[in-house]
Amino acid sequence: MKILIGEIAHETNTFSKVKTTVESFKQWEWLHGEAIINKHRKVRDYLGGMIDRAEEIGVEVVPTFSAFAMPSGIITQETYERLVYELINEIKVAGNFDAICLALHGAGVVEGIDDLEGGILTAVRNVVGYEIPIVVTLDLHGNITDQMVKEADALLGVNFYPHVDSYERGMEAIDITKRILLGEVQPKMSLKKLPLMIPTSTTNLSPAKDINQLCWNREEHESILDCTFFHGFPYTNIPEVGVTILTVTDNDQDLADKTSEEIADEVWKRRKEFFPPIVSPIEGIQKALKIDGYPIVINETSDNPGGGTPGDGTHLLSAMLQENLRNACFGFIYDPEVVNIAHEKGVGATIEVNIGGKTDDMHGDPIPIKAYVKTLTDGRFVQSSPMGKGGKINYGKSARLIVNDLDIIVCSKRSQTLDEQIFILHGIDVTTYKIVALKSSQHFRAGFEPLANTIISVDSPGLSSFNLKFFNHTRLAGPVYPFNEEDELLKRNEWSKK
Ligand SMILES: [Zn+2]
């Protein structure tokens, strides 16, 4: 049994002005053949799960092409053509094989193509036909489309946000593929779309946690192979944006339809709970200072580079400087220009720079600071968060600057902060600090919940704000909660009649 594996993953924030190019992918991952195995074996991600599981059960995997770019703006047409070419070319030269397992995301958007994943799967089908099973893993932030359902045999989404189970989903993809090839199962899928968009919602807390439990209860049924609550990616201006439920059964379309409908009902009933009160950076800091104990982790959800934002937003950092915080650290802000100046001047120097706020004018202005250069590093470490544990990370040249009693880490690549490793790299033990600030919406929880006294999420204008009304969705297929009034929504969907 021989299974081809590959990955093309991008979460596209169409409201970002930063276009996604071949270079954007090459900065993070652009691998062919054996290099994919070498990078992902024993790493807790989708491909790691596929590789390890196949080796464990004696299935041969053939690595094809793997590309990942940090979430950002729309993918150029030229980049899309290149991505598809690289994957298809590897499939063509692979010789005989029995099936394909792909790690896709689900929220990729290309200039002129709203559905990256649907496009990739159709291109693959054009080459391999419909006899070869194709099983796909997806991020729960995927905006799932009918085209993806049509072209794949089974779509498997991660259940957790933070996505700590991508490895398990990779393993599951291999297992289901093997069962399809042995004739043990015949997957049937049902996709239920809700007229609903939700801000980033961790599954560590209700209501998303409860919906997961409902899905898992359904998976107890012997004919239900998978039932996933896809949150969708709201920062996308396409008609097929929003929450979906996808059920995969063993050859039982009615059961798949019924299950997706019923879980969709439950999500719809609880839709208002997905919108927590919004806390500004200043309010968050004041709240933190009233709490005994430490560390208080403050996450800037509105500038989460993991959701396609610039990563150089200054709303939270400027509030921290304004409050003249003691025993506080910020890790990290993206600003290669400031990093270069720090590296030129060296450890022990005092530099005067304008930090952050350079990508656009939505995420705050550059802040003039006079800072002491404490540490300089290459920005490389091994991820320790349960999400992606073992992965080799490279944030480029980095620096730890000190302004009064505030430590600020600055890096040359855009990313959210997933664990305390970037702090450790710069000599900071976050467990001794009163306030630890970072940029991330929910993924940081996997690394920081075990060590934080309290977590406070703050929001301000930004490309990943909780405030969805801040975005101008001009292409919605019809009324959508939370933008439309109840009576308009009533006309569109059947759930609210109940
Ligand atoms: Zn995600």
Short mmCIF file of C-alpha atoms and ligand atoms in Angstrom, two decimals:
data_model
loop_
_atom_site.label_atom_id
_atom_site.label_comp_id
_atom_site.label_asym_id
_atom_site.label_seq_id
_atom_site.Cartn_x
_atom_site.Cartn_y
_atom_site.Cartn_z
CA MET A 1 0.00 0.00 0.00
CA LYS A 2 1.49 3.30 -1.16
CA ILE A 3 0.10 6.71 -0.14
CA LEU A 4 1.28 10.07 -1.43
CA ILE A 5 1.38 12.86 1.14
CA GLY A 6 1.71 16.63 0.76
CA GLU A 7 0.70 19.99 2.17
CA ILE A 8 -0.34 23.38 0.85
CA ALA A 9 -1.60 25.56 3.67
CA HIS A 10 -2.57 29.21 3.87
CA GLU A 11 -5.09 31.12 5.92
CA THR A 12 -5.86 34.21 3.87
CA ASN A 13 -6.92 37.44 5.55
CA THR A 14 -8.38 39.20 2.52
CA PHE A 15 -8.56 42.46 4.47
CA SER A 16 -4.74 42.57 4.66
CA LYS A 17 -2.90 44.67 2.09
CA VAL A 18 0.13 42.33 2.20
CA LYS A 19 -0.17 39.96 -0.78
CA THR A 20 0.99 36.36 -0.45
CA THR A 21 3.64 35.32 -2.97
CA VAL A 22 5.98 32.42 -3.66
CA GLU A 23 8.52 34.27 -1.51
CA SER A 24 6.04 34.34 1.40
CA PHE A 25 5.86 30.54 1.25
CA LYS A 26 9.61 30.11 0.78
CA GLN A 27 10.19 32.14 3.95
CA TRP A 28 8.37 29.43 5.98
CA GLU A 29 8.13 26.12 4.09
CA TRP A 30 8.73 25.04 0.50
CA LEU A 31 9.94 21.44 0.44
CA HIS A 32 10.02 18.51 -1.98
CA GLY A 33 10.44 14.77 -1.45
CA GLU A 34 12.52 13.35 1.39
CA ALA A 35 13.15 16.80 2.92
CA ILE A 36 9.48 16.70 3.99
CA ILE A 37 10.01 13.48 5.94
CA ASN A 38 13.18 14.84 7.53
CA LYS A 39 11.44 17.99 8.69
CA HIS A 40 8.15 16.51 9.95
CA ARG A 41 8.91 13.03 11.31
CA LYS A 42 8.12 12.97 15.08
CA VAL A 43 6.87 16.59 14.95
CA ARG A 44 3.37 17.15 16.32
CA ASP A 45 1.77 18.48 13.13
CA TYR A 46 -0.40 17.08 10.30
CA LEU A 47 2.44 15.68 8.19
CA GLY A 48 4.20 14.37 11.31
CA GLY A 49 1.06 12.39 12.18
CA MET A 50 0.77 11.00 8.65
CA ILE A 51 4.44 9.98 8.45
CA ASP A 52 4.65 8.42 11.92
CA ARG A 53 1.36 6.53 11.59
CA ALA A 54 2.25 5.15 8.15
CA GLU A 55 5.62 3.93 9.44
CA GLU A 56 3.93 2.40 12.49
CA ILE A 57 1.42 0.35 10.47
CA GLY A 58 3.70 -0.53 7.58
CA VAL A 59 2.19 1.73 4.91
CA GLU A 60 4.61 3.29 2.43
CA VAL A 61 4.36 7.08 2.21
CA VAL A 62 5.75 9.06 -0.68
CA PRO A 63 6.36 12.73 0.16
CA THR A 64 5.47 15.08 -2.71
CA PHE A 65 5.42 18.82 -2.01
CA SER A 66 4.89 20.86 1.14
CA ALA A 67 4.32 24.61 1.33
CA PHE A 68 3.23 26.83 4.21
CA ALA A 69 3.14 30.61 4.53
CA MET A 70 2.28 32.67 7.57
CA PRO A 71 -1.30 33.91 7.23
CA SER A 72 -1.41 37.15 5.22
CA GLY A 73 -3.32 38.79 2.38
CA ILE A 74 -4.66 37.31 -0.86
CA ILE A 75 -2.51 34.76 -2.73
CA THR A 76 -1.44 36.02 -6.15
CA GLN A 77 -2.63 34.10 -9.21
CA GLU A 78 0.97 33.40 -10.21
CA THR A 79 1.71 31.92 -6.76
CA TYR A 80 -1.35 29.68 -6.96
CA GLU A 81 -0.32 28.35 -10.35
CA ARG A 82 3.17 27.62 -9.04
CA LEU A 83 1.84 25.82 -5.92
CA VAL A 84 -0.45 23.64 -8.01
CA TYR A 85 2.33 22.98 -10.54
CA GLU A 86 4.77 21.83 -7.84
CA LEU A 87 2.23 19.44 -6.29
CA ILE A 88 0.91 18.05 -9.59
CA ASN A 89 4.41 17.57 -10.94
CA GLU A 90 5.41 15.46 -7.92
CA ILE A 91 2.21 13.41 -8.26
CA LYS A 92 2.95 12.78 -11.94
CA VAL A 93 6.46 11.50 -11.29
CA ALA A 94 5.46 9.35 -8.30
CA GLY A 95 4.69 6.27 -10.42
CA ASN A 96 2.01 3.90 -9.16
CA PHE A 97 0.27 4.72 -5.91
CA ASP A 98 -2.98 3.84 -4.15
CA ALA A 99 -4.18 7.03 -2.47
CA ILE A 100 -3.34 10.63 -1.55
CA CYS A 101 -3.41 12.33 1.86
CA LEU A 102 -3.13 16.12 1.82
CA ALA A 103 -2.80 18.60 4.67
CA LEU A 104 -4.70 21.68 3.51
CA HIS A 105 -6.04 24.56 5.58
CA GLY A 106 -9.49 25.48 4.26
CA ALA A 107 -9.30 29.27 4.36
CA GLY A 108 -7.03 29.98 1.40
CA VAL A 109 -8.12 32.63 -1.11
CA VAL A 110 -6.48 33.40 -4.46
CA GLU A 111 -6.92 36.41 -6.76
CA GLY A 112 -9.97 35.36 -8.81
CA ILE A 113 -10.42 32.05 -6.92
CA ASP A 114 -12.36 32.15 -3.65
CA ASP A 115 -11.54 28.57 -2.70
CA LEU A 116 -7.84 27.66 -2.79
CA GLU A 117 -8.42 24.14 -1.47
CA GLY A 118 -11.29 23.41 -3.87
CA GLY A 119 -9.01 24.57 -6.69
CA ILE A 120 -6.10 22.36 -5.58
CA LEU A 121 -8.33 19.29 -5.16
CA THR A 122 -9.93 19.79 -8.57
CA ALA A 123 -6.48 20.10 -10.16
CA VAL A 124 -5.39 16.85 -8.48
CA ARG A 125 -8.58 15.06 -9.60
CA ASN A 126 -7.93 16.19 -13.17
CA VAL A 127 -4.70 14.20 -13.03
CA VAL A 128 -5.59 11.15 -10.90
CA GLY A 129 -9.33 10.79 -11.60
CA TYR A 130 -11.94 9.69 -9.07
CA GLU A 131 -10.79 6.11 -8.44
CA ILE A 132 -7.86 7.17 -6.25
CA PRO A 133 -9.02 8.06 -2.69
CA ILE A 134 -8.09 11.54 -1.51
CA VAL A 135 -8.27 12.20 2.24
CA VAL A 136 -7.63 15.72 3.50
CA THR A 137 -6.88 17.23 6.90
CA LEU A 138 -8.14 20.76 7.51
CA ASP A 139 -7.83 23.54 10.07
CA LEU A 140 -11.05 24.24 11.98
CA HIS A 141 -10.75 27.82 10.69
CA GLY A 142 -11.43 26.59 7.16
CA ASN A 143 -14.39 28.11 5.32
CA ILE A 144 -15.55 24.74 4.01
CA THR A 145 -17.09 24.62 0.53
CA ASP A 146 -19.21 22.23 -1.53
CA GLN A 147 -16.34 21.93 -3.98
CA MET A 148 -13.99 20.57 -1.29
CA VAL A 149 -16.66 18.05 -0.27
CA LYS A 150 -17.19 17.02 -3.89
CA GLU A 151 -13.51 16.50 -4.68
CA ALA A 152 -12.33 14.75 -1.48
CA ASP A 153 -13.30 11.31 -0.16
CA ALA A 154 -13.02 12.51 3.42
CA LEU A 155 -12.25 15.87 5.06
CA LEU A 156 -10.98 15.76 8.64
CA GLY A 157 -10.76 18.96 10.68
CA VAL A 158 -8.80 19.55 13.87
CA ASN A 159 -11.13 19.62 16.87
CA PHE A 160 -9.12 21.82 19.21
CA TYR A 161 -8.26 25.51 19.17
CA PRO A 162 -5.30 25.75 20.09
CA HIS A 163 -4.78 23.12 17.38
CA VAL A 164 -3.05 20.59 19.62
CA ASP A 165 -4.52 17.64 17.69
CA SER A 166 -3.16 18.24 14.18
CA TYR A 167 -0.85 15.23 14.70
CA GLU A 168 -3.81 13.00 15.60
CA ARG A 169 -5.75 14.22 12.54
CA GLY A 170 -2.75 13.32 10.35
CA MET A 171 -2.73 9.82 11.87
CA GLU A 172 -6.48 9.53 11.36
CA ALA A 173 -6.11 10.47 7.68
CA ILE A 174 -3.74 7.53 7.15
CA ASP A 175 -6.03 5.18 9.09
CA ILE A 176 -9.16 6.14 7.13
CA THR A 177 -7.29 5.96 3.83
CA LYS A 178 -6.11 2.47 4.66
CA ARG A 179 -9.65 1.40 5.56
CA ILE A 180 -10.98 2.84 2.29
CA LEU A 181 -8.32 0.94 0.33
CA LEU A 182 -9.15 -2.31 2.16
CA GLY A 183 -12.84 -1.80 1.35
CA GLU A 184 -13.75 -1.54 5.04
CA VAL A 185 -15.40 1.90 4.79
CA GLN A 186 -17.05 4.06 2.14
CA PRO A 187 -17.12 7.65 3.41
CA LYS A 188 -20.18 9.84 2.83
CA MET A 189 -20.01 13.50 3.86
CA SER A 190 -22.57 16.11 4.77
CA LEU A 191 -21.74 19.80 5.06
CA LYS A 192 -24.15 22.11 6.90
CA LYS A 193 -23.46 25.81 6.54
CA LEU A 194 -24.72 28.31 9.09
CA PRO A 195 -25.42 31.99 8.36
CA LEU A 196 -23.01 32.75 11.18
CA MET A 197 -19.54 34.18 11.65
CA ILE A 198 -17.78 33.97 15.01
CA PRO A 199 -14.63 35.63 16.34
CA THR A 200 -11.72 33.36 17.34
CA SER A 201 -13.10 31.04 20.05
CA THR A 202 -10.92 28.68 22.03
CA THR A 203 -12.25 25.15 22.53
CA ASN A 204 -10.72 25.20 26.02
CA LEU A 205 -13.76 27.24 27.11
CA SER A 206 -17.53 27.22 26.53
CA PRO A 207 -19.40 27.43 24.23
CA ALA A 208 -16.95 25.93 21.68
CA LYS A 209 -15.87 23.32 24.24
CA ASP A 210 -19.48 22.13 24.64
CA ILE A 211 -20.08 21.90 20.89
CA ASN A 212 -16.97 19.71 20.59
CA GLN A 213 -18.40 17.40 23.22
CA LEU A 214 -21.63 17.09 21.24
CA CYS A 215 -19.61 16.15 18.14
CA TRP A 216 -17.62 13.55 20.06
CA ASN A 217 -20.83 12.05 21.47
CA ARG A 218 -22.00 11.56 17.88
CA GLU A 219 -18.69 9.92 16.96
CA GLU A 220 -19.57 7.14 19.44
CA HIS A 221 -22.00 5.90 16.76
CA GLU A 222 -20.28 3.05 14.90
CA SER A 223 -21.15 4.52 11.48
CA ILE A 224 -19.93 8.05 12.21
CA LEU A 225 -16.27 8.32 11.25
CA ASP A 226 -15.92 12.02 12.05
CA CYS A 227 -17.99 15.03 13.09
CA THR A 228 -16.29 18.44 13.13
CA PHE A 229 -17.36 21.92 14.14
CA PHE A 230 -15.55 24.26 11.71
CA HIS A 231 -15.41 27.78 13.16
CA GLY A 232 -14.59 29.28 9.76
CA PHE A 233 -12.26 32.22 9.22
CA PRO A 234 -14.23 35.46 9.47
CA TYR A 235 -11.51 37.78 8.11
CA THR A 236 -12.32 36.69 4.60
CA ASN A 237 -14.48 38.61 2.15
CA ILE A 238 -15.97 35.70 0.17
CA PRO A 239 -19.54 34.37 -0.11
CA GLU A 240 -18.68 31.01 1.48
CA VAL A 241 -17.38 32.42 4.76
CA GLY A 242 -18.56 31.18 8.13
CA VAL A 243 -19.34 28.36 10.49
CA THR A 244 -20.01 24.85 9.12
CA ILE A 245 -20.57 21.39 10.51
CA LEU A 246 -19.14 18.46 8.59
CA THR A 247 -20.03 14.84 9.30
CA VAL A 248 -18.36 11.85 7.68
CA THR A 249 -20.15 8.50 7.93
CA ASP A 250 -19.52 5.03 6.63
CA ASN A 251 -21.89 4.90 3.65
CA ASP A 252 -24.88 6.52 5.38
CA GLN A 253 -25.82 9.85 3.76
CA ASP A 254 -28.98 10.26 5.82
CA LEU A 255 -27.13 9.84 9.10
CA ALA A 256 -24.47 12.32 7.92
CA ASP A 257 -27.15 14.88 6.95
CA LYS A 258 -29.10 14.46 10.18
CA THR A 259 -26.00 14.71 12.38
CA SER A 260 -24.71 17.89 10.72
CA GLU A 261 -28.18 19.48 10.96
CA GLU A 262 -28.54 18.66 14.64
CA ILE A 263 -25.12 19.97 15.65
CA ALA A 264 -25.76 23.09 13.55
CA ASP A 265 -28.98 23.62 15.54
CA GLU A 266 -27.03 23.60 18.79
CA VAL A 267 -24.43 26.08 17.51
CA TRP A 268 -27.18 28.37 16.26
CA LYS A 269 -28.99 28.33 19.61
CA ARG A 270 -25.81 29.42 21.38
CA ARG A 271 -24.58 31.94 18.77
CA LYS A 272 -24.65 34.95 21.11
CA GLU A 273 -22.27 33.27 23.56
CA PHE A 274 -19.49 33.39 20.94
CA PHE A 275 -19.26 37.17 21.35
CA PRO A 276 -17.43 38.04 24.61
CA PRO A 277 -17.26 41.63 25.92
CA ILE A 278 -14.40 43.55 24.31
CA VAL A 279 -11.61 44.83 26.62
CA SER A 280 -9.22 47.61 25.50
CA PRO A 281 -5.45 47.41 26.20
CA ILE A 282 -5.66 50.05 28.96
CA GLU A 283 -8.64 48.31 30.59
CA GLY A 284 -6.78 44.99 30.39
CA ILE A 285 -3.66 46.41 32.04
CA GLN A 286 -5.67 48.03 34.83
CA LYS A 287 -7.47 44.76 35.44
CA ALA A 288 -4.12 42.92 35.57
CA LEU A 289 -2.65 45.32 38.11
CA LYS A 290 -5.53 44.65 40.50
CA ILE A 291 -4.87 40.92 40.54
CA ASP A 292 -2.62 39.43 43.22
CA GLY A 293 -0.18 36.88 41.91
CA TYR A 294 1.62 36.48 38.59
CA PRO A 295 2.24 36.11 35.74
CA ILE A 296 -0.78 37.77 34.18
CA VAL A 297 -0.70 37.02 30.47
CA ILE A 298 -2.23 39.73 28.28
CA ASN A 299 -2.81 38.69 24.68
CA GLU A 300 -3.35 41.23 21.92
CA THR A 301 -5.95 39.36 19.92
CA SER A 302 -6.48 42.11 17.33
CA ASP A 303 -2.92 41.87 15.98
CA ASN A 304 -2.47 38.12 15.73
CA PRO A 305 -0.01 37.37 12.91
CA GLY A 306 -1.40 33.82 12.97
CA GLY A 307 -4.55 35.41 11.53
CA GLY A 308 -2.79 37.41 8.85
CA THR A 309 -2.08 40.68 10.67
CA PRO A 310 1.13 42.77 10.44
CA GLY A 311 2.54 41.73 13.85
CA ASP A 312 3.95 45.23 14.29
CA GLY A 313 0.83 46.72 15.92
CA THR A 314 1.54 49.09 18.79
CA HIS A 315 -1.82 49.51 20.56
CA LEU A 316 -0.96 47.24 23.51
CA LEU A 317 2.74 48.13 23.65
CA SER A 318 2.02 51.84 23.73
CA ALA A 319 -0.53 51.34 26.54
CA MET A 320 2.13 49.42 28.51
CA LEU A 321 4.68 52.20 28.01
CA GLN A 322 2.09 54.82 28.90
CA GLU A 323 1.29 53.00 32.17
CA ASN A 324 5.05 52.82 32.87
CA LEU A 325 4.76 49.16 33.87
CA ARG A 326 7.35 47.55 36.12
CA ASN A 327 8.35 43.90 35.89
CA ALA A 328 6.62 43.46 32.56
CA CYS A 329 7.67 41.95 29.24
CA PHE A 330 6.33 42.03 25.70
CA GLY A 331 7.18 39.18 23.34
CA PHE A 332 7.20 39.97 20.56
CA ILE A 333 6.80 42.71 17.98
CA TYR A 334 7.85 42.41 14.33
CA ASP A 335 10.29 45.13 13.26
CA PRO A 336 13.33 44.03 11.23
CA GLU A 337 14.53 47.65 10.94
CA VAL A 338 14.82 48.04 14.73
CA VAL A 339 16.42 44.58 15.05
CA ASN A 340 19.08 45.58 12.53
CA ILE A 341 19.90 48.78 14.41
CA ALA A 342 20.17 46.83 17.69
CA HIS A 343 22.48 44.27 16.06
CA GLU A 344 24.63 47.02 14.53
CA LYS A 345 25.02 48.90 17.81
CA GLY A 346 25.51 45.77 19.91
CA VAL A 347 24.73 44.59 23.43
CA GLY A 348 25.15 47.36 26.00
CA ALA A 349 24.28 50.15 23.58
CA THR A 350 21.41 52.58 24.01
CA ILE A 351 19.42 53.16 20.83
CA GLU A 352 16.77 55.69 19.86
CA VAL A 353 14.30 54.22 17.37
CA ASN A 354 10.70 54.27 16.24
CA ILE A 355 9.32 50.81 16.94
CA GLY A 356 6.40 49.06 15.17
CA GLY A 357 3.41 50.52 13.36
CA LYS A 358 5.13 50.45 9.97
CA THR A 359 2.90 48.14 7.88
CA ASP A 360 -0.34 50.11 7.84
CA ASP A 361 -2.15 52.79 9.82
CA MET A 362 -4.76 50.53 11.43
CA HIS A 363 -2.61 48.88 14.08
CA GLY A 364 -1.22 51.99 15.79
CA ASP A 365 1.60 54.47 15.13
CA PRO A 366 5.33 53.80 15.42
CA ILE A 367 6.46 54.50 19.01
CA PRO A 368 9.62 56.58 19.62
CA ILE A 369 11.67 54.79 22.31
CA LYS A 370 15.09 55.10 23.91
CA ALA A 371 16.07 51.52 24.69
CA TYR A 372 18.95 49.56 26.17
CA VAL A 373 20.09 46.59 24.05
CA LYS A 374 20.17 43.67 26.49
CA THR A 375 20.34 40.54 24.30
CA LEU A 376 20.83 39.71 20.63
CA THR A 377 19.96 36.28 19.17
CA ASP A 378 19.39 34.44 15.89
CA GLY A 379 15.69 33.87 16.77
CA ARG A 380 15.99 30.07 16.51
CA PHE A 381 14.58 27.54 18.98
CA VAL A 382 12.60 24.31 19.21
CA GLN A 383 8.88 24.66 19.89
CA SER A 384 7.74 23.31 23.26
CA SER A 385 4.01 24.08 23.07
CA PRO A 386 1.87 20.93 22.79
CA MET A 387 0.86 22.49 19.48
CA GLY A 388 3.60 21.69 16.98
CA LYS A 389 5.97 20.40 19.69
CA GLY A 390 9.41 19.57 18.31
CA GLY A 391 9.15 21.94 15.35
CA LYS A 392 12.24 24.01 14.53
CA ILE A 393 11.32 27.70 14.63
CA ASN A 394 13.21 30.60 13.11
CA TYR A 395 12.06 34.17 13.75
CA GLY A 396 15.24 35.62 12.24
CA LYS A 397 17.61 38.04 13.95
CA SER A 398 16.05 39.16 17.22
CA ALA A 399 16.74 41.53 20.08
CA ARG A 400 15.67 42.15 23.67
CA LEU A 401 15.36 45.84 24.39
CA ILE A 402 14.69 47.41 27.77
CA VAL A 403 12.74 50.65 28.21
CA ASN A 404 12.58 51.65 31.90
CA ASP A 405 11.54 48.32 33.45
CA LEU A 406 9.78 46.92 30.40
CA ASP A 407 11.43 44.17 28.34
CA ILE A 408 10.51 44.21 24.65
CA ILE A 409 11.48 41.39 22.28
CA VAL A 410 11.74 42.38 18.62
CA CYS A 411 12.00 39.85 15.75
CA SER A 412 12.61 39.94 12.00
CA LYS A 413 9.80 37.56 11.01
CA ARG A 414 6.08 37.86 11.62
CA SER A 415 4.49 35.25 13.88
CA GLN A 416 2.26 34.86 16.87
CA THR A 417 3.78 33.69 20.17
CA LEU A 418 2.94 30.06 20.94
CA ASP A 419 5.11 29.30 23.96
CA GLU A 420 7.69 30.84 26.30
CA GLN A 421 10.68 29.79 24.15
CA ILE A 422 11.22 33.21 22.52
CA PHE A 423 11.43 34.69 26.04
CA ILE A 424 13.79 31.98 27.29
CA LEU A 425 16.01 32.52 24.24
CA HIS A 426 16.45 36.13 25.37
CA GLY A 427 17.09 35.26 29.03
CA ILE A 428 13.58 35.99 30.32
CA ASP A 429 11.87 33.68 32.79
CA VAL A 430 8.22 34.66 32.28
CA THR A 431 7.15 32.97 35.52
CA THR A 432 8.92 35.71 37.50
CA TYR A 433 7.19 38.61 35.71
CA LYS A 434 4.00 40.35 36.78
CA ILE A 435 2.76 41.00 33.23
CA VAL A 436 3.63 38.99 30.13
CA ALA A 437 2.21 40.48 26.93
CA LEU A 438 2.08 38.78 23.56
CA LYS A 439 0.40 38.73 20.16
CA SER A 440 -1.94 35.78 19.61
CA SER A 441 -5.69 35.12 19.71
CA GLN A 442 -5.99 31.64 21.23
CA HIS A 443 -3.08 29.38 20.20
CA PHE A 444 -0.85 30.79 22.97
CA ARG A 445 -3.16 29.13 25.50
CA ALA A 446 -1.63 25.70 24.83
CA GLY A 447 1.76 26.98 25.99
CA PHE A 448 0.75 29.64 28.53
CA GLU A 449 -2.35 28.33 30.36
CA PRO A 450 -0.21 25.94 32.46
CA LEU A 451 2.00 28.77 33.71
CA ALA A 452 -0.30 31.82 33.79
CA ASN A 453 -2.05 33.02 36.93
CA THR A 454 -4.67 34.77 34.77
CA ILE A 455 -5.18 35.42 31.05
CA ILE A 456 -6.67 38.71 29.85
CA SER A 457 -7.51 39.18 26.15
CA VAL A 458 -7.40 42.73 24.84
CA ASP A 459 -8.73 44.06 21.57
CA SER A 460 -8.24 47.23 19.54
CA PRO A 461 -8.55 48.09 15.85
CA GLY A 462 -6.75 45.34 13.93
CA LEU A 463 -7.09 42.75 11.19
CA SER A 464 -7.98 39.99 13.66
CA SER A 465 -10.22 41.99 16.01
CA PHE A 466 -13.03 40.26 17.92
CA ASN A 467 -15.20 43.09 16.64
CA LEU A 468 -16.40 41.57 13.35
CA LYS A 469 -18.49 44.65 12.57
CA PHE A 470 -15.19 46.44 12.06
CA PHE A 471 -14.77 44.55 8.74
CA ASN A 472 -16.49 45.38 5.51
CA HIS A 473 -17.83 42.07 4.18
CA THR A 474 -19.24 43.09 0.82
CA ARG A 475 -19.71 39.63 -0.72
CA LEU A 476 -21.85 37.71 1.77
CA ALA A 477 -24.38 35.34 0.19
CA GLY A 478 -27.21 36.69 2.38
CA PRO A 479 -27.97 37.87 5.92
CA VAL A 480 -25.39 36.66 8.47
CA TYR A 481 -25.27 36.86 12.26
CA PRO A 482 -23.99 39.14 13.88
CA PHE A 483 -24.40 41.68 11.05
CA ASN A 484 -28.12 41.32 10.38
CA GLU A 485 -31.22 41.64 12.49
CA GLU A 486 -33.08 38.60 13.73
CA ASP A 487 -36.01 39.02 11.33
CA GLU A 488 -33.71 39.08 8.28
CA LEU A 489 -31.93 35.98 9.55
CA LEU A 490 -35.25 34.26 10.08
CA LYS A 491 -35.93 34.51 6.38
CA ARG A 492 -32.63 32.89 5.51
CA ASN A 493 -32.38 29.89 7.76
CA GLU A 494 -34.52 27.23 9.30
CA TRP A 495 -32.79 26.94 12.70
CA SER A 496 -34.11 30.12 14.21
CA LYS A 497 -37.71 29.00 13.59
CA LYS A 498 -37.28 26.55 16.43
ZN ZN B 1 -6.66 27.66 12.78
#
